[in-house]
PDB file of C-alpha atoms in Angstrom:
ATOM      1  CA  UNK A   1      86.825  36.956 -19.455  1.00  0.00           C
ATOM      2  CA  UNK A   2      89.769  39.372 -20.176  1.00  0.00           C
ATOM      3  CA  UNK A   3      89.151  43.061 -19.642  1.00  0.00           C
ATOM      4  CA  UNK A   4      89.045  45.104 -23.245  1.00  0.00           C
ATOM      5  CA  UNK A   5      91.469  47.531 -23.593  1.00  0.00           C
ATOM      6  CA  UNK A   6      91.545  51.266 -22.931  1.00  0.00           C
ATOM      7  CA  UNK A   7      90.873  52.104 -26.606  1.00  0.00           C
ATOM      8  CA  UNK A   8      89.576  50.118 -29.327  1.00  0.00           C
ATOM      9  CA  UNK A   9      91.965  50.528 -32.704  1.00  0.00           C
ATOM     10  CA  UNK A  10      90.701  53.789 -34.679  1.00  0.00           C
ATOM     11  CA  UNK A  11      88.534  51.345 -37.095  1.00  0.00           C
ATOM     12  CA  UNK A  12      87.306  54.609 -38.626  1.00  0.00           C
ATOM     13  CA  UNK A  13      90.770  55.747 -39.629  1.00  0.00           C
ATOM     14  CA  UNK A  14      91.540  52.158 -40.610  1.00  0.00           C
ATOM     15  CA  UNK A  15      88.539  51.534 -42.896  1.00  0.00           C
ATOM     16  CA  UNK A  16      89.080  55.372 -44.468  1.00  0.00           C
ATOM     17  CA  UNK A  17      92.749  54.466 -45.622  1.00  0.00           C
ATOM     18  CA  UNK A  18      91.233  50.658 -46.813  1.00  0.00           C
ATOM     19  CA  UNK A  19      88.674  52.738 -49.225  1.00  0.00           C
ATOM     20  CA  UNK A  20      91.682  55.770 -49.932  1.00  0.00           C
ATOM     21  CA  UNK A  21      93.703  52.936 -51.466  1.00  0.00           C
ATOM     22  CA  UNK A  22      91.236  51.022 -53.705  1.00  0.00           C
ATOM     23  CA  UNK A  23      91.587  52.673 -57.450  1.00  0.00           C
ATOM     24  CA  UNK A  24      87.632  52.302 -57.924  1.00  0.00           C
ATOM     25  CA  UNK A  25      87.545  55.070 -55.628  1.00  0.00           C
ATOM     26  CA  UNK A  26      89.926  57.291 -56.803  1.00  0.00           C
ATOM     27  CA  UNK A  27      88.376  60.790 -56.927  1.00  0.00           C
ATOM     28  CA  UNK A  28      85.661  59.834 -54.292  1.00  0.00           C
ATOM     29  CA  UNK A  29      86.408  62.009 -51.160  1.00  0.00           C
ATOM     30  CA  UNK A  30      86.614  58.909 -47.768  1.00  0.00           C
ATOM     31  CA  UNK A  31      86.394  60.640 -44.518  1.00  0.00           C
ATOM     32  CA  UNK A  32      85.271  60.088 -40.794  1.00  0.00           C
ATOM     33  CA  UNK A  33      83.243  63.473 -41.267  1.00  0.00           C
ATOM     34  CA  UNK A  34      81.642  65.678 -43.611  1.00  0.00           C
ATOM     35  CA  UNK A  35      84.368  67.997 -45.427  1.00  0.00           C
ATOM     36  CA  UNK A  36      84.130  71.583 -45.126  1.00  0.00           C
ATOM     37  CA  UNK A  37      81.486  73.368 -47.978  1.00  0.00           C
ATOM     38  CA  UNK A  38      79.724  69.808 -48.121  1.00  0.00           C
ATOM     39  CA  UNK A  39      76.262  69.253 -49.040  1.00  0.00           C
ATOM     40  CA  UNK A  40      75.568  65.678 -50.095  1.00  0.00           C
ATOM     41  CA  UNK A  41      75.774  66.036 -53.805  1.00  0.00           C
ATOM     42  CA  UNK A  42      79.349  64.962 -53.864  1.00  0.00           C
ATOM     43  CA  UNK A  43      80.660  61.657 -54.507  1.00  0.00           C
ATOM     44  CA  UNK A  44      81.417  61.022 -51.389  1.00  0.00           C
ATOM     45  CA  UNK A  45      81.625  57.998 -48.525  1.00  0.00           C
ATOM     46  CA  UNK A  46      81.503  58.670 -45.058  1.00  0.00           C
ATOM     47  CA  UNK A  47      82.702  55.898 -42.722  1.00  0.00           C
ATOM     48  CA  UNK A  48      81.278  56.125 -39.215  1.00  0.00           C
ATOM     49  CA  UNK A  49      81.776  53.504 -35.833  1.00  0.00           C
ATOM     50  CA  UNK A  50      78.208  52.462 -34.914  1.00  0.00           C
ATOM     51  CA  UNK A  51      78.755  50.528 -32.215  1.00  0.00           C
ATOM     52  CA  UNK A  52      80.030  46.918 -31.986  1.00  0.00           C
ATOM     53  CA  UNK A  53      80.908  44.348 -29.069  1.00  0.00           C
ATOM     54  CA  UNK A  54      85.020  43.537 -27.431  1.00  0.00           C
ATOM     55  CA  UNK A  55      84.966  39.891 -27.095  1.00  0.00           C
ATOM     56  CA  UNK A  56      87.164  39.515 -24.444  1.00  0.00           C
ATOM     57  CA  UNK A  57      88.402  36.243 -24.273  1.00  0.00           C
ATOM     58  CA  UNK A  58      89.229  35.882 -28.049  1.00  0.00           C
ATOM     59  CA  UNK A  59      90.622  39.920 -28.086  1.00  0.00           C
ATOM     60  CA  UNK A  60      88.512  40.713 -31.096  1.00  0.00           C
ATOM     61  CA  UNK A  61      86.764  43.908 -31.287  1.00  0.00           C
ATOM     62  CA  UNK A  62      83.704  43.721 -33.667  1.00  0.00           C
ATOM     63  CA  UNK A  63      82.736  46.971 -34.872  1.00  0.00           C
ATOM     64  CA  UNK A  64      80.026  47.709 -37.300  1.00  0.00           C
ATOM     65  CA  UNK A  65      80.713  50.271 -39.681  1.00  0.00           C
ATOM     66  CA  UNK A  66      78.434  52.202 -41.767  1.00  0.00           C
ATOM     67  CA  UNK A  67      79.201  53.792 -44.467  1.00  0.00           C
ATOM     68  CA  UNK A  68      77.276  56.930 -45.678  1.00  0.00           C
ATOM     69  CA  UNK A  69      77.641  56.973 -49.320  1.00  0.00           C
ATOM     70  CA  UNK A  70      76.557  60.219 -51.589  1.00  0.00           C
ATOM     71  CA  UNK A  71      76.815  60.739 -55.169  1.00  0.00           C
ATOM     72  CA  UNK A  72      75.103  63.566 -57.654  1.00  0.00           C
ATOM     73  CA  UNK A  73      73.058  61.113 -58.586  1.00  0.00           C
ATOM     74  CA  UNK A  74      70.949  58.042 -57.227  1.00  0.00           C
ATOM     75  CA  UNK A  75      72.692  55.691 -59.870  1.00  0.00           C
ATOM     76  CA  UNK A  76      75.839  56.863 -58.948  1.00  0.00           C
ATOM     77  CA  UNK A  77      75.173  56.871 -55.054  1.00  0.00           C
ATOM     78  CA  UNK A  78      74.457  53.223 -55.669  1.00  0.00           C
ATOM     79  CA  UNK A  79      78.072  52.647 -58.201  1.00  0.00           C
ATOM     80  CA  UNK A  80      80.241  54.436 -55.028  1.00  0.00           C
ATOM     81  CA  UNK A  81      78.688  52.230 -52.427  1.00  0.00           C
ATOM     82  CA  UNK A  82      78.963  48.613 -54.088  1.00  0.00           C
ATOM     83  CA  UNK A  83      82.586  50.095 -54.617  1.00  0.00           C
ATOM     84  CA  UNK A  84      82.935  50.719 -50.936  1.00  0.00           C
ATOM     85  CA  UNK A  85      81.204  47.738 -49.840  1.00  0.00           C
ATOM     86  CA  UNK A  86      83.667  45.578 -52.209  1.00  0.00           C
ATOM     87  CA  UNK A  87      86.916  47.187 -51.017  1.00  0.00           C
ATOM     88  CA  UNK A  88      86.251  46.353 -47.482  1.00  0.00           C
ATOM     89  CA  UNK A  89      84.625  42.880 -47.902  1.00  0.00           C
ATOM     90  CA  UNK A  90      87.859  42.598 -49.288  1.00  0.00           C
ATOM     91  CA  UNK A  91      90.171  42.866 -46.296  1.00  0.00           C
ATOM     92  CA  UNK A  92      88.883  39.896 -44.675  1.00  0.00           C
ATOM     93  CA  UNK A  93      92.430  37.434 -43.954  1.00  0.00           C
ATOM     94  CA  UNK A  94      94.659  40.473 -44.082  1.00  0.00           C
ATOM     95  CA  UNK A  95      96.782  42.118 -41.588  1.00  0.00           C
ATOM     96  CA  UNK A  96      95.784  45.864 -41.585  1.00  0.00           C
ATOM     97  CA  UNK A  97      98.384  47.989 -39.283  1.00  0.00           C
ATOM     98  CA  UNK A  98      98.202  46.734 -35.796  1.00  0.00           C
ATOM     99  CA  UNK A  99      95.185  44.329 -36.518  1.00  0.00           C
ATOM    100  CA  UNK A 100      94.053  41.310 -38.322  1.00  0.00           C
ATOM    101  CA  UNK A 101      90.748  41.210 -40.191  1.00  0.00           C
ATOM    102  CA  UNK A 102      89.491  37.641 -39.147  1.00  0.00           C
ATOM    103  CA  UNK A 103      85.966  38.097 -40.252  1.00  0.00           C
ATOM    104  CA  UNK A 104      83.823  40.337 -42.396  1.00  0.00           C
ATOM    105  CA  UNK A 105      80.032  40.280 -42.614  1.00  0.00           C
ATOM    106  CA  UNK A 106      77.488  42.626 -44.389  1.00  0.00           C
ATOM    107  CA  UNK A 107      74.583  43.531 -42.249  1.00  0.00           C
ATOM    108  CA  UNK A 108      72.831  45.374 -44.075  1.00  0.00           C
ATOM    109  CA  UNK A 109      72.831  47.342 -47.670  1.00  0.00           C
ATOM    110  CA  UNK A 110      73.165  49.266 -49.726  1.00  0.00           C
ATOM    111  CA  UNK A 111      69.834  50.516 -48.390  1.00  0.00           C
ATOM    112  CA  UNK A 112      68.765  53.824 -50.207  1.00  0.00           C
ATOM    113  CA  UNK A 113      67.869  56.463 -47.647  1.00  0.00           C
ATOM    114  CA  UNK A 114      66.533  60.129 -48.011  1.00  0.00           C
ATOM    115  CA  UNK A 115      69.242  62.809 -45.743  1.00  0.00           C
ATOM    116  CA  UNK A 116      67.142  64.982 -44.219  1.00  0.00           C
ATOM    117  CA  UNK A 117      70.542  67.301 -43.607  1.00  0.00           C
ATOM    118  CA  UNK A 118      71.471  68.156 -47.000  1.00  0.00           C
ATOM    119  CA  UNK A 119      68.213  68.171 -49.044  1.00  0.00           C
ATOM    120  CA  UNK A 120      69.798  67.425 -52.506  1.00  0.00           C
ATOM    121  CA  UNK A 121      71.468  64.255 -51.559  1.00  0.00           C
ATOM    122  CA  UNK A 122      71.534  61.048 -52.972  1.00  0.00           C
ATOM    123  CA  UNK A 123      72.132  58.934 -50.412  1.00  0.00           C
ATOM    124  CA  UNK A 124      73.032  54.843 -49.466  1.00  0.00           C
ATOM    125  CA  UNK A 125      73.550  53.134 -46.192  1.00  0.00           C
ATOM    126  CA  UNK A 126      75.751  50.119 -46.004  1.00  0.00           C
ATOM    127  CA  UNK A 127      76.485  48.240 -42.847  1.00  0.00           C
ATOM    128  CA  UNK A 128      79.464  45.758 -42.247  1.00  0.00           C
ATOM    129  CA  UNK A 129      80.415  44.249 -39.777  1.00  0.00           C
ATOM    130  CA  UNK A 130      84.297  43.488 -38.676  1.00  0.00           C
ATOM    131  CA  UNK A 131      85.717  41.055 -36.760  1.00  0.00           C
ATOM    132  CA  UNK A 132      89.661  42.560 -35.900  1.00  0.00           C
ATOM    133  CA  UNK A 133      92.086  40.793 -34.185  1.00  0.00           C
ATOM    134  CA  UNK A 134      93.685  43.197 -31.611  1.00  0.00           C
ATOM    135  CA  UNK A 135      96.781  41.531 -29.945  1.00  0.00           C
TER     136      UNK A 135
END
């Protein structure tokens, strides 16, 4: 078995420019982190690293991503995260900066899920996993 590298490729940066580019989410804010003044009403889609595996003698790194997705509404929650979901199901066969998207598999959503941190929200979880090519 190889040994993984120092870093893994910033897959949160990587999936947040993915969802920036795709027109169906034009006016959605896309970040790694909750903006400034945010309370969960917003349409919004948070994209967070939660965990994954380095397969060492293939040099794939196989994140899973989630992707917090908010709206002002339940109904919309739910339009912003099949959006989400759709743009990065999407990248699977294409070369994205420094790494190739070999494989991506939903593992779970959109799941509707109360925030206990902003009491207004309107809230999905989606999980995907990615399997990227790191050469």
């Amino acid at each position: 078995m190889t040994t993984p590298p120092s870093a893994f490729p910033d897959v949160e940066k990587l999936v947040v420019d993915v969802l920036k580019a795709d027109p169906a989410l034009a006016g959605v804010t896309i970040a790694a982190q909750a903006p400034a003044g945010f309370d969960g009403t917003q349409n919004a889609v948070l994209v967070n690293r939660r965990g994954g595996a380095w397969i060492g003698d293939l040099h794939v790194d196989k994140p899973l991503i989630e992707f917090e997705v908010y709206g002002p509404t339940k109904p919309a929650a739910h339009v912003t995260a099949n959006a989400a979901r759709r743009a990065l199901l999407a990248t699977m066969g294409k070369q994205l900066g420094s790494v190739f998207v070999s494989d991506v598999e939903e593992q779970d959503g959109p799941r509707w899920m109360p925030d206990y941190l902003y009491r207004g929200a309107n809230r999905y979880l989606c999980v995907i996993q990615l399997a990227l090519d790191v050469f």
